[in-house]
PDB file of C-alpha atoms in Angstrom:
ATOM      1  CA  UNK A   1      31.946  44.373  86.971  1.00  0.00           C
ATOM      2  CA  UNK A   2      32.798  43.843  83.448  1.00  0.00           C
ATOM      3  CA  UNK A   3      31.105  41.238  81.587  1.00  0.00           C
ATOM      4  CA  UNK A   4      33.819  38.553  80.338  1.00  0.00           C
ATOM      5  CA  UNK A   5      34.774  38.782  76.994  1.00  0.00           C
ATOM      6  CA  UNK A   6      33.178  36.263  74.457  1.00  0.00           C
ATOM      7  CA  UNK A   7      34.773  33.213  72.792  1.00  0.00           C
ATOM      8  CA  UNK A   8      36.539  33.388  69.826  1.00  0.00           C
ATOM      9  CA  UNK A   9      34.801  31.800  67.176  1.00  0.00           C
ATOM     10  CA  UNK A  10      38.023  29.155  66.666  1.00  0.00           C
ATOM     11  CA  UNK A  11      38.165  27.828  70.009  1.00  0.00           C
ATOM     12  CA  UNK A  12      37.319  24.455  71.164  1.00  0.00           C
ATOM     13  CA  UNK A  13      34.703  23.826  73.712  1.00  0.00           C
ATOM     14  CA  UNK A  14      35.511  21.852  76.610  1.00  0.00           C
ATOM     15  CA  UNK A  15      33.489  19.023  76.751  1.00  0.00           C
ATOM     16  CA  UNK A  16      32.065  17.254  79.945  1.00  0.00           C
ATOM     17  CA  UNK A  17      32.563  13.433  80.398  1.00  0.00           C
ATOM     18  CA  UNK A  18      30.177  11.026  81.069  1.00  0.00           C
ATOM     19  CA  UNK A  19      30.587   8.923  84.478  1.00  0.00           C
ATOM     20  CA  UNK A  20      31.587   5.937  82.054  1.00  0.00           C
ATOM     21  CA  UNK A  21      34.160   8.130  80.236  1.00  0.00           C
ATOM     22  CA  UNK A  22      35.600   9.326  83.153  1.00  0.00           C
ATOM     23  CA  UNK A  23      36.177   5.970  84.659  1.00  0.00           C
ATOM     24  CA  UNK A  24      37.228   4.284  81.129  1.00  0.00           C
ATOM     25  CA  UNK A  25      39.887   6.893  81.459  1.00  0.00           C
ATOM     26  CA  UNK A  26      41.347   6.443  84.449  1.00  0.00           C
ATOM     27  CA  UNK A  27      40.846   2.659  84.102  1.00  0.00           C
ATOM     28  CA  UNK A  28      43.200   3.240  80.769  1.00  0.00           C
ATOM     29  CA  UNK A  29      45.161   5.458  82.614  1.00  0.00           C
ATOM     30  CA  UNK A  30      46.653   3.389  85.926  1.00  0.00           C
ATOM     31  CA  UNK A  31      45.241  -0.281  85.389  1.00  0.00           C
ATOM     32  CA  UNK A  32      48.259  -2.081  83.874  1.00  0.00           C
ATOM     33  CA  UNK A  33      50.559  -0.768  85.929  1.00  0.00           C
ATOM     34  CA  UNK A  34      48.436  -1.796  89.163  1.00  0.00           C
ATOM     35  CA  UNK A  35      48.433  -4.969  87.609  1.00  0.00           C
ATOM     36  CA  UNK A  36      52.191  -5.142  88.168  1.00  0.00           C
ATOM     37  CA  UNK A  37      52.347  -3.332  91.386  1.00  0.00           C
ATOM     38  CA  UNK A  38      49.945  -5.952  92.612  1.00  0.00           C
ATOM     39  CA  UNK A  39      51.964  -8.757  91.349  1.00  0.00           C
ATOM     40  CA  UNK A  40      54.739  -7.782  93.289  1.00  0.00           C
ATOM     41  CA  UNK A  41      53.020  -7.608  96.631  1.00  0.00           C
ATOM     42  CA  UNK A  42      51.241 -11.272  96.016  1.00  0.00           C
ATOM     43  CA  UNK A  43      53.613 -12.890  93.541  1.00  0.00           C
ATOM     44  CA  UNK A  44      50.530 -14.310  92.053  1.00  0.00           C
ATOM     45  CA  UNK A  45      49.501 -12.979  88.039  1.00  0.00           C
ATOM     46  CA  UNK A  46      45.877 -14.080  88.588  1.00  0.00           C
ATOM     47  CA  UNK A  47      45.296 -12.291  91.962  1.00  0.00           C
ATOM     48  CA  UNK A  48      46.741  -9.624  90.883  1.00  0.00           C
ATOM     49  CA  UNK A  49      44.511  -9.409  87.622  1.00  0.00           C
ATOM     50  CA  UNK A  50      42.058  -9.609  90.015  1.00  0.00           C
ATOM     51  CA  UNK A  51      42.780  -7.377  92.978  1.00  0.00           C
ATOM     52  CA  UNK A  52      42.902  -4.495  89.909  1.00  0.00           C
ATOM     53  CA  UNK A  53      39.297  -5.660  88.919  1.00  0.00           C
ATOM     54  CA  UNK A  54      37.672  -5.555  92.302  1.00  0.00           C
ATOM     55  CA  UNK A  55      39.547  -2.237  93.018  1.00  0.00           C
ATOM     56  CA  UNK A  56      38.219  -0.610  90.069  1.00  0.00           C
ATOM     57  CA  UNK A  57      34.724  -2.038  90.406  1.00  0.00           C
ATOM     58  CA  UNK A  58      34.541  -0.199  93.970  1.00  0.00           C
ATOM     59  CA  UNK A  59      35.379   2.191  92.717  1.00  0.00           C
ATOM     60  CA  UNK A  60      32.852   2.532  89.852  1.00  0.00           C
ATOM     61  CA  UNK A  61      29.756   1.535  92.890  1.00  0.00           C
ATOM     62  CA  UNK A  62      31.736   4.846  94.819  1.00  0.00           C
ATOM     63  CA  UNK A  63      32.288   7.057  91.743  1.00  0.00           C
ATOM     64  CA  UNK A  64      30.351  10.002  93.052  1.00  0.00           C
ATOM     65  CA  UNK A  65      33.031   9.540  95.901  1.00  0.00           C
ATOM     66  CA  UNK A  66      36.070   8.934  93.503  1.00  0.00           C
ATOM     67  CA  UNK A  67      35.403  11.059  90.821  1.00  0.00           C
ATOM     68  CA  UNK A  68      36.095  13.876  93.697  1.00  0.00           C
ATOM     69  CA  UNK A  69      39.073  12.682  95.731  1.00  0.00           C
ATOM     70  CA  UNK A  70      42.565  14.411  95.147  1.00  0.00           C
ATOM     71  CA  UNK A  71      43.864  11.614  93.375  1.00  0.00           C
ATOM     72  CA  UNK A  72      41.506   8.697  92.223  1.00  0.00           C
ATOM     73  CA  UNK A  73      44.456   6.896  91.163  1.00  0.00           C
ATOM     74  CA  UNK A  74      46.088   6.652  94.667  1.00  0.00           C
ATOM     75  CA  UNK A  75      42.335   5.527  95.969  1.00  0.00           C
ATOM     76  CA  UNK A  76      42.049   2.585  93.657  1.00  0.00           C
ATOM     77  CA  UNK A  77      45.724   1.738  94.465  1.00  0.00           C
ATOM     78  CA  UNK A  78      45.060   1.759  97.540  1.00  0.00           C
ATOM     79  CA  UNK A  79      42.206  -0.551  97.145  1.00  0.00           C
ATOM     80  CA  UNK A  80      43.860  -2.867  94.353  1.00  0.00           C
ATOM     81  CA  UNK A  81      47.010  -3.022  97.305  1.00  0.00           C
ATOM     82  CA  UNK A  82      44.672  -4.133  99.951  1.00  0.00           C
ATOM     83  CA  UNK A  83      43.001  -6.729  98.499  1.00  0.00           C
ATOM     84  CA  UNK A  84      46.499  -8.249  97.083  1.00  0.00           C
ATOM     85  CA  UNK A  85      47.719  -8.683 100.581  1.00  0.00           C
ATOM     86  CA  UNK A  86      44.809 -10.000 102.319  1.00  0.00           C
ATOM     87  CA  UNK A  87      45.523 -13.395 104.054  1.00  0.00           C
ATOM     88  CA  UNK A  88      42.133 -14.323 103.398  1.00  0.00           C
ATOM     89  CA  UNK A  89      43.436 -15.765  99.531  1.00  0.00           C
ATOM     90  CA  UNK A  90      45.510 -18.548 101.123  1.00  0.00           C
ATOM     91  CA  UNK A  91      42.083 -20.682 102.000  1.00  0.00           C
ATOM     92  CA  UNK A  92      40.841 -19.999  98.598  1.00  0.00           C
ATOM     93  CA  UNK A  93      41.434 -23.533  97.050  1.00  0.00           C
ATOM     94  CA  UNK A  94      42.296 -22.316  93.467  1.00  0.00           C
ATOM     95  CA  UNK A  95      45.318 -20.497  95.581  1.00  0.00           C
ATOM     96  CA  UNK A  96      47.000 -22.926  97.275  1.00  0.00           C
ATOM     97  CA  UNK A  97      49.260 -23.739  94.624  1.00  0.00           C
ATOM     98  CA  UNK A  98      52.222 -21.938  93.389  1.00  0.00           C
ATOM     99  CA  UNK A  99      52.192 -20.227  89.959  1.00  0.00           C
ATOM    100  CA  UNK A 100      55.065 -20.493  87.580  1.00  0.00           C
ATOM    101  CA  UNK A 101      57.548 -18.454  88.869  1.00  0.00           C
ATOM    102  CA  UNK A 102      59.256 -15.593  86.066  1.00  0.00           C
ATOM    103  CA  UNK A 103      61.773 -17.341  83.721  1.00  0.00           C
ATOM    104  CA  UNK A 104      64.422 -15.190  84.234  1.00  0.00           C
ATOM    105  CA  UNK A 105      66.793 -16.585  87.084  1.00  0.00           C
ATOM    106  CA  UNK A 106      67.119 -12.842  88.684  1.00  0.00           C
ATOM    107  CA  UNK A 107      63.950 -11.974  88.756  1.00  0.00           C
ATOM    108  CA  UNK A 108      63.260 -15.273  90.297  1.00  0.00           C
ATOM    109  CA  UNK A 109      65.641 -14.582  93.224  1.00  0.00           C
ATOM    110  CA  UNK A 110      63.927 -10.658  93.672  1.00  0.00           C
ATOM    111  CA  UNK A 111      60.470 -12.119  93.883  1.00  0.00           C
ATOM    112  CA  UNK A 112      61.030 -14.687  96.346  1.00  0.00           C
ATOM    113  CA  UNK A 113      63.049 -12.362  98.557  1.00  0.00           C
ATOM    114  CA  UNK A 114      59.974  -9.971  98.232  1.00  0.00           C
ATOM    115  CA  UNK A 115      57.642 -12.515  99.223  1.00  0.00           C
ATOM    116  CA  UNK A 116      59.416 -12.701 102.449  1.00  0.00           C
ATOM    117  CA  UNK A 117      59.176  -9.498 103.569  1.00  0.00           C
ATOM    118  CA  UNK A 118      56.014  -8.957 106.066  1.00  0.00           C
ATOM    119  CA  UNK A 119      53.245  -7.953 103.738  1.00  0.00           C
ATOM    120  CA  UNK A 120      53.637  -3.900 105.006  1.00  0.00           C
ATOM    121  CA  UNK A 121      57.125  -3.996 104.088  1.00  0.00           C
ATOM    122  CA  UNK A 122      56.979  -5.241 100.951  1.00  0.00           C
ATOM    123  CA  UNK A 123      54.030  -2.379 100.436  1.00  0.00           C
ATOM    124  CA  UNK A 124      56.118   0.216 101.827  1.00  0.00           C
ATOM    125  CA  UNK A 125      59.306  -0.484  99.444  1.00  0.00           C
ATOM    126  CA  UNK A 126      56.911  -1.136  96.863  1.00  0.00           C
ATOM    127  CA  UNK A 127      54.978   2.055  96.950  1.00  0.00           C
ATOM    128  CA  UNK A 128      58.390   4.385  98.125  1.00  0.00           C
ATOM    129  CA  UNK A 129      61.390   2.212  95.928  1.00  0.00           C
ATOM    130  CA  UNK A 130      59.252   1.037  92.655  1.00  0.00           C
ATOM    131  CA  UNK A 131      55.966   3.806  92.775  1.00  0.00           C
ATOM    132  CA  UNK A 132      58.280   6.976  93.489  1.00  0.00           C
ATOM    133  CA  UNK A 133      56.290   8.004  96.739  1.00  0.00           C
ATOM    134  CA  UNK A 134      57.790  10.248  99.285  1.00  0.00           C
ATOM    135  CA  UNK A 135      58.229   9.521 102.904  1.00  0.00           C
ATOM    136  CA  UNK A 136      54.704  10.494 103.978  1.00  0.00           C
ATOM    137  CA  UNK A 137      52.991   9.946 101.229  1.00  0.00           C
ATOM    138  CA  UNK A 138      53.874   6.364 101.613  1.00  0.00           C
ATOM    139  CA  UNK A 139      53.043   6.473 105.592  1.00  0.00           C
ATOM    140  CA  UNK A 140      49.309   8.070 104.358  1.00  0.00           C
ATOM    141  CA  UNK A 141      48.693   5.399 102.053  1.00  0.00           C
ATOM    142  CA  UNK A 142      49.892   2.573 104.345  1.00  0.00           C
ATOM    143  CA  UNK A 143      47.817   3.954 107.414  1.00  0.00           C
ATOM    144  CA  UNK A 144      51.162   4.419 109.357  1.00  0.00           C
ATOM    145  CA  UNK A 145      52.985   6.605 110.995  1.00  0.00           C
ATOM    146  CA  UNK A 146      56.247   8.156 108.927  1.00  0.00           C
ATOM    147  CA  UNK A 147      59.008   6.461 111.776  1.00  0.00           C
ATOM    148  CA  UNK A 148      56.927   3.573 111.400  1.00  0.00           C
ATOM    149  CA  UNK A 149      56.917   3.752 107.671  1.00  0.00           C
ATOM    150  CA  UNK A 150      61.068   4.694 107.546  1.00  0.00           C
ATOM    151  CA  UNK A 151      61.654   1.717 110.132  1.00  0.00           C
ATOM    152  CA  UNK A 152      59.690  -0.926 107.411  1.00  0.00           C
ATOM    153  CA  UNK A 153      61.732   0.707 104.727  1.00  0.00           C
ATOM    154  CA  UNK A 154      65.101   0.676 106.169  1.00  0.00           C
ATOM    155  CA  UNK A 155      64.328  -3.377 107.372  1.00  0.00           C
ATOM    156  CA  UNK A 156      63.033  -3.708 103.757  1.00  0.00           C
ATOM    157  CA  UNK A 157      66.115  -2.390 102.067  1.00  0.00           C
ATOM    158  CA  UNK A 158      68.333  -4.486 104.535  1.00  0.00           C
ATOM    159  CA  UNK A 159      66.578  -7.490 103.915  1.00  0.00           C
ATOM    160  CA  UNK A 160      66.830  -6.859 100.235  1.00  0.00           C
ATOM    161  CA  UNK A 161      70.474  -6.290 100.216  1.00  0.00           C
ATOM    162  CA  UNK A 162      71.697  -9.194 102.279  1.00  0.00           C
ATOM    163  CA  UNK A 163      70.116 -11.193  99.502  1.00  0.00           C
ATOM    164  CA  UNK A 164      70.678  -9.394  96.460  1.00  0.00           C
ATOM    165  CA  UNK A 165      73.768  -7.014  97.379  1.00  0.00           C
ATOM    166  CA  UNK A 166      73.430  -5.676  93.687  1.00  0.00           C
ATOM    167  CA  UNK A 167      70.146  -3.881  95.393  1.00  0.00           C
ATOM    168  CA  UNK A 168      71.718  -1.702  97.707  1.00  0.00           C
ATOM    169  CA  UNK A 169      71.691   1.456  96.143  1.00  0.00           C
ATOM    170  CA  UNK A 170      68.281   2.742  95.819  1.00  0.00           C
ATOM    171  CA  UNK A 171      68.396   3.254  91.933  1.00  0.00           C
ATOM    172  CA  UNK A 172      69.619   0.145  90.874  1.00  0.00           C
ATOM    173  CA  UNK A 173      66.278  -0.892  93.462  1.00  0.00           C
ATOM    174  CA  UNK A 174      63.946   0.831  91.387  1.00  0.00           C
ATOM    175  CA  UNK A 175      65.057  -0.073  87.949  1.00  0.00           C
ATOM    176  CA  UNK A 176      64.762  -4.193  88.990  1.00  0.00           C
ATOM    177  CA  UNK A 177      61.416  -3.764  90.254  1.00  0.00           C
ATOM    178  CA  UNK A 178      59.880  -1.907  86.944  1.00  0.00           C
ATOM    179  CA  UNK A 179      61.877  -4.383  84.887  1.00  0.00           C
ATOM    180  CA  UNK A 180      60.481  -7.262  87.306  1.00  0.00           C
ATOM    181  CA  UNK A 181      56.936  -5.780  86.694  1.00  0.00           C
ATOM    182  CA  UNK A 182      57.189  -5.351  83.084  1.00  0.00           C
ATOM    183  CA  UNK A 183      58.826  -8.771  82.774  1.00  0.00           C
ATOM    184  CA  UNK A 184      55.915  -9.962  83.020  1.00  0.00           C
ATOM    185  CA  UNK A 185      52.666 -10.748  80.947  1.00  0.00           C
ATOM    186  CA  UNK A 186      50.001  -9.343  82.696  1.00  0.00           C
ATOM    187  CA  UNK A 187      46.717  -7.834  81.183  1.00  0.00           C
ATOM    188  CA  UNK A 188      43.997  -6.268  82.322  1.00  0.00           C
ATOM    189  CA  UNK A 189      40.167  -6.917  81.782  1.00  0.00           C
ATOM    190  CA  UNK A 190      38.604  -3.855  79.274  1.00  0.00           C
ATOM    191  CA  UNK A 191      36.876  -1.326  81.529  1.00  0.00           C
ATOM    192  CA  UNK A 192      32.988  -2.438  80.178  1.00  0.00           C
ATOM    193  CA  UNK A 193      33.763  -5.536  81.252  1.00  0.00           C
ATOM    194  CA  UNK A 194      34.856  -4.152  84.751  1.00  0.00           C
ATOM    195  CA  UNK A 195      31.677  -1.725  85.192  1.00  0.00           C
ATOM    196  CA  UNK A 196      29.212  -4.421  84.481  1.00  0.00           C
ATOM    197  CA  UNK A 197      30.870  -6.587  86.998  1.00  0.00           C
ATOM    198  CA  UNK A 198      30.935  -4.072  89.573  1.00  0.00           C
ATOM    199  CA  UNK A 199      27.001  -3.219  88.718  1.00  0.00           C
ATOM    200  CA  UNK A 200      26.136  -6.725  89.016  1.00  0.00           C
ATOM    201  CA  UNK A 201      27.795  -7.511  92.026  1.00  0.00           C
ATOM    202  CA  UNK A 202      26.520  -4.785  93.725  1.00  0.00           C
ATOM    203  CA  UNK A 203      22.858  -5.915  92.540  1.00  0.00           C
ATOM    204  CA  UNK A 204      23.908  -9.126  94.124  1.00  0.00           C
ATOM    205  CA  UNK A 205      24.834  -8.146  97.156  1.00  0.00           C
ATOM    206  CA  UNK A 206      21.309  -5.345  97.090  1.00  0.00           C
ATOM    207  CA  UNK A 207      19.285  -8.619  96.764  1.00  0.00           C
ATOM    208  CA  UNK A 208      21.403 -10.701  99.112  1.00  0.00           C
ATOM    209  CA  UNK A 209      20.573  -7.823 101.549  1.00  0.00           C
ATOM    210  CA  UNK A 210      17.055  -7.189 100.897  1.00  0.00           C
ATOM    211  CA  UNK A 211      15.991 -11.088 100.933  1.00  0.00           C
ATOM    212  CA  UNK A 212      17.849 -11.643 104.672  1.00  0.00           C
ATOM    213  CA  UNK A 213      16.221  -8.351 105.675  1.00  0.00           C
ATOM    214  CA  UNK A 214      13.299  -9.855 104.834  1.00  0.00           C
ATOM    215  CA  UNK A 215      14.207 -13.309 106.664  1.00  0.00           C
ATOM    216  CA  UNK A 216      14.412 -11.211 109.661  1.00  0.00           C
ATOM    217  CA  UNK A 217      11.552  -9.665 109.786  1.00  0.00           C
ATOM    218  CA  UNK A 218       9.637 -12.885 108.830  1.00  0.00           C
ATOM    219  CA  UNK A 219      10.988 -14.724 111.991  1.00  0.00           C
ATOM    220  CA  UNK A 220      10.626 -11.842 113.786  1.00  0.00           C
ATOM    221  CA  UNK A 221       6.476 -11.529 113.230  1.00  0.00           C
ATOM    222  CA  UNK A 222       6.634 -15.438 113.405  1.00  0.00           C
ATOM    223  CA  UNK A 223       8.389 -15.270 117.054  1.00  0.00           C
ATOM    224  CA  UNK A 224       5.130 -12.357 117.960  1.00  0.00           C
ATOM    225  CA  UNK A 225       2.628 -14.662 117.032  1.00  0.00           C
ATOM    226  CA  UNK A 226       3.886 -17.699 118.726  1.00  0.00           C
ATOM    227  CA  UNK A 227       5.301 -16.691 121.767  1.00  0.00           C
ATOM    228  CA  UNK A 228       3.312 -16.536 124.800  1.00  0.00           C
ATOM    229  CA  UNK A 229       1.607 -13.836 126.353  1.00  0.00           C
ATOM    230  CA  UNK A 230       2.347 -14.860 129.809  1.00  0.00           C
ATOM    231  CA  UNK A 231       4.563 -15.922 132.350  1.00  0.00           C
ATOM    232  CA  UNK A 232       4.425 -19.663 133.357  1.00  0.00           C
ATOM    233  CA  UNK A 233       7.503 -20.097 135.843  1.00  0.00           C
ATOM    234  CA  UNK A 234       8.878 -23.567 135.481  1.00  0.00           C
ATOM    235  CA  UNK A 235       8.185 -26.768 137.745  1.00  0.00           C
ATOM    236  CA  UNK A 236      10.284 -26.915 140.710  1.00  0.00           C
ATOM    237  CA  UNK A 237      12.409 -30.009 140.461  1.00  0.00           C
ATOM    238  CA  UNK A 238      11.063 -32.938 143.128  1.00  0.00           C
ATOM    239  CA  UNK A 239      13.063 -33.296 146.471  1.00  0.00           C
ATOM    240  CA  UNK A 240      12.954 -36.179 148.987  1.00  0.00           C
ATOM    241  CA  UNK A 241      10.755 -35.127 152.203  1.00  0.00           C
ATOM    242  CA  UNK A 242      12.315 -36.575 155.220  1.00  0.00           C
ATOM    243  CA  UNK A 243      10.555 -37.894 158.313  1.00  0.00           C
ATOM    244  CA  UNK A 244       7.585 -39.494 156.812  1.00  0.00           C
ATOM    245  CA  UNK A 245       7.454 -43.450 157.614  1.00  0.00           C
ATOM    246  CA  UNK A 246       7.684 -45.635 154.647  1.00  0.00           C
ATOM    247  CA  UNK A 247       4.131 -47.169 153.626  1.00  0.00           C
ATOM    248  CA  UNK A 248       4.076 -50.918 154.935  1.00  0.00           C
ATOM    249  CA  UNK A 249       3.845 -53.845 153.234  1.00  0.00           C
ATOM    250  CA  UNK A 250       1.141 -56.340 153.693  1.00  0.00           C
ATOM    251  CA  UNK A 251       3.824 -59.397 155.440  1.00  0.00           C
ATOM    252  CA  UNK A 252       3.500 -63.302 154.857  1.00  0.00           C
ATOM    253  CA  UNK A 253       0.109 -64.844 156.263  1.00  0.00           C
ATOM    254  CA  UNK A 254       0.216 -67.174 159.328  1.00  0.00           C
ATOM    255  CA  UNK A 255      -1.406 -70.804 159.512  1.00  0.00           C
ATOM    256  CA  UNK A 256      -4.174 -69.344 161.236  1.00  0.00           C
ATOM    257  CA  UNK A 257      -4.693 -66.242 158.600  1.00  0.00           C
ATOM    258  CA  UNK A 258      -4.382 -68.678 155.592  1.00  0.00           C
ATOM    259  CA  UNK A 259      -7.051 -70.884 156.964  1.00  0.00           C
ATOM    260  CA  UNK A 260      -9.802 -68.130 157.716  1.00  0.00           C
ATOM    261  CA  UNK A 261      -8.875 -67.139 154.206  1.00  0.00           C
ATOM    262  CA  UNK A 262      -9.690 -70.261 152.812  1.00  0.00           C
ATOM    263  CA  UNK A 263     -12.527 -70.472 154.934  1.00  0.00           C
ATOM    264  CA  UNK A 264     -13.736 -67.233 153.799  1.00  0.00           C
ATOM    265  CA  UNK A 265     -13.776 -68.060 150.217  1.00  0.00           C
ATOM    266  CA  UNK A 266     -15.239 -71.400 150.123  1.00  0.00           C
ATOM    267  CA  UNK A 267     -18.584 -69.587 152.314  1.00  0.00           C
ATOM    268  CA  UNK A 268     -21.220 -68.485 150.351  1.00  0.00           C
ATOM    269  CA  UNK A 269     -21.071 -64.552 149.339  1.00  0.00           C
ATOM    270  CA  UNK A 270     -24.882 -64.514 151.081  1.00  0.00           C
ATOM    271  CA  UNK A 271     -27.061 -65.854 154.079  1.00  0.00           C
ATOM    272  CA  UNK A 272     -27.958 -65.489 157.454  1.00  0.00           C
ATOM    273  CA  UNK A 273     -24.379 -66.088 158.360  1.00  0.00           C
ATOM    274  CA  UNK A 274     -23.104 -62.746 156.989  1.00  0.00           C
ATOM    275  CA  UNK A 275     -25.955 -60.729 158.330  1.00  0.00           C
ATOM    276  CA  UNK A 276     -25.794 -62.092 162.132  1.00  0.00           C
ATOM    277  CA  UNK A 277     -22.591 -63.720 162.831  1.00  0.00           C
ATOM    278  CA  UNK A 278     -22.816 -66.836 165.021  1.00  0.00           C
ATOM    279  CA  UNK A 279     -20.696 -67.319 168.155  1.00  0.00           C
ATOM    280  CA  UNK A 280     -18.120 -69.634 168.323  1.00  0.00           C
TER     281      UNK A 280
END
């Protein structure tokens, strides 16, 4: 085998990135427009600013895991998608009110037809209408089947242009929803300020972990040393025993009874009289 040539002397290099370079990159790379895509699917600029956040901060606590999928972009939009939708939001206090809805009267009327849609609709025309996704593509990233996938799409696009029956061609579907996203003013957090986030919530959750691992263990060793070392089987509740005659009560003295009683008690306690009893 032939040893392989040498470099030229003019060429560059290649230089390997750092785990924080590669992230800052793809961070620069996809974060804006997830910001957008998110908005879409929540209607919300806030959440969405923040679905892109904890997105990218999973994935910087998985980067060995990211840095070696197929496409890291499609795993933290998949992640950024997820957490948009989740009905947990609507019990978050700071969510219960509306935002400012866009200014522009049409984009109005597409967002609030969006936001009827069942949340995998409005991720499957999302992700096949605004991202440019094929058919299975879509279904892979949706955890559906592809019928299942084309039914939500079809419904989507019907629902869509009943409302808006400028949307019925597919094109003129796309275009609104890149002009609705860009519409908007929505920024993203620099990626530092995302990687320290992500490294100190996961040392949050490390010591949240460690300290009730601990709790457990404590009342574990606690429950050893005070628990008994043998069986004492309870007392048996008491029951009524039948056929035993109730205990009689002393009754009301006669005449006769009252007056030896008296009699009794007025004799002295000593004497001949109590050691030899005299007839009567």
């Amino acid at each position: 085998m032939k040893n392989p040539p040498p470099p030229r002397s003019g060429a560059p290099t290649p230089t390997r990135l750092t785990p924080a370079q590669a992230f800052d990159a793809l961070y620069g790379f996809c974060a804006r427009a997830l910001v957008r895509q998110s908005y879409l699917l929540c209607g919300r600029r806030e959440l969405a600013r923040e679905s892109v956040e904890r997105a990218f901060q999973l994935a910087w606590q998985r980067w060995p895991e990211v840095a070696v999928d197929r496409d890291p972009a499609s795993w933290v939009r998949a992640a950024a998608h997820e957490y948009a939708l989740s009905p947990w939001h609507r019990f978050r206090p700071r969510f219960r009110h509306r935002e400012p809805p866009p200014a522009d009267a049409a984009d109005r009327a597409l967002l609030a037809v969006l936001l009827t849609l069942p949340p995998s609709y409005r991720r499957t025309v999302l992700l096949y209408d605004g991202v440019g996704l094929d058919l299975p593509e879509t279904a892979a990233e949706t955890e559906a089947s592809t019928p299942a996938t084309a039914h939500r799409l079809l419904h989507a696009r019907e629902t869509l242009a009943a409302s808006l029956p400028l949307l019925a061609d597919p094109a003129a579907l796309h275009r609104r929803l890149a002009e609705l996203a860009s519409g908007e003013r929505l920024r993203a957090a620099r990626p530092a300020t995302v990687r320290a986030g992500g490294e100190a919530r996961a040392r949050f959750w490390t010591r949240a972990a460690i300290a009730f691992t601990v709790t457990i263990i404590g009342a574990t060793a606690l429950t050893l040393r005070t628990a008994p070392t043998r069986y004492d089987p309870p007392v048996p509740p008491g029951k009524t025993v039948q056929g035993v005659p109730p205990e009689a009560a002393p009754g009301i003295l006669s005449k006769k009874q009252t007056a030896l009683r008296k009699k009794l008690r007025s004799s002295p306690a000593n004497g001949p009289e109590r050691l030899a009893p005299q007839p009567r």
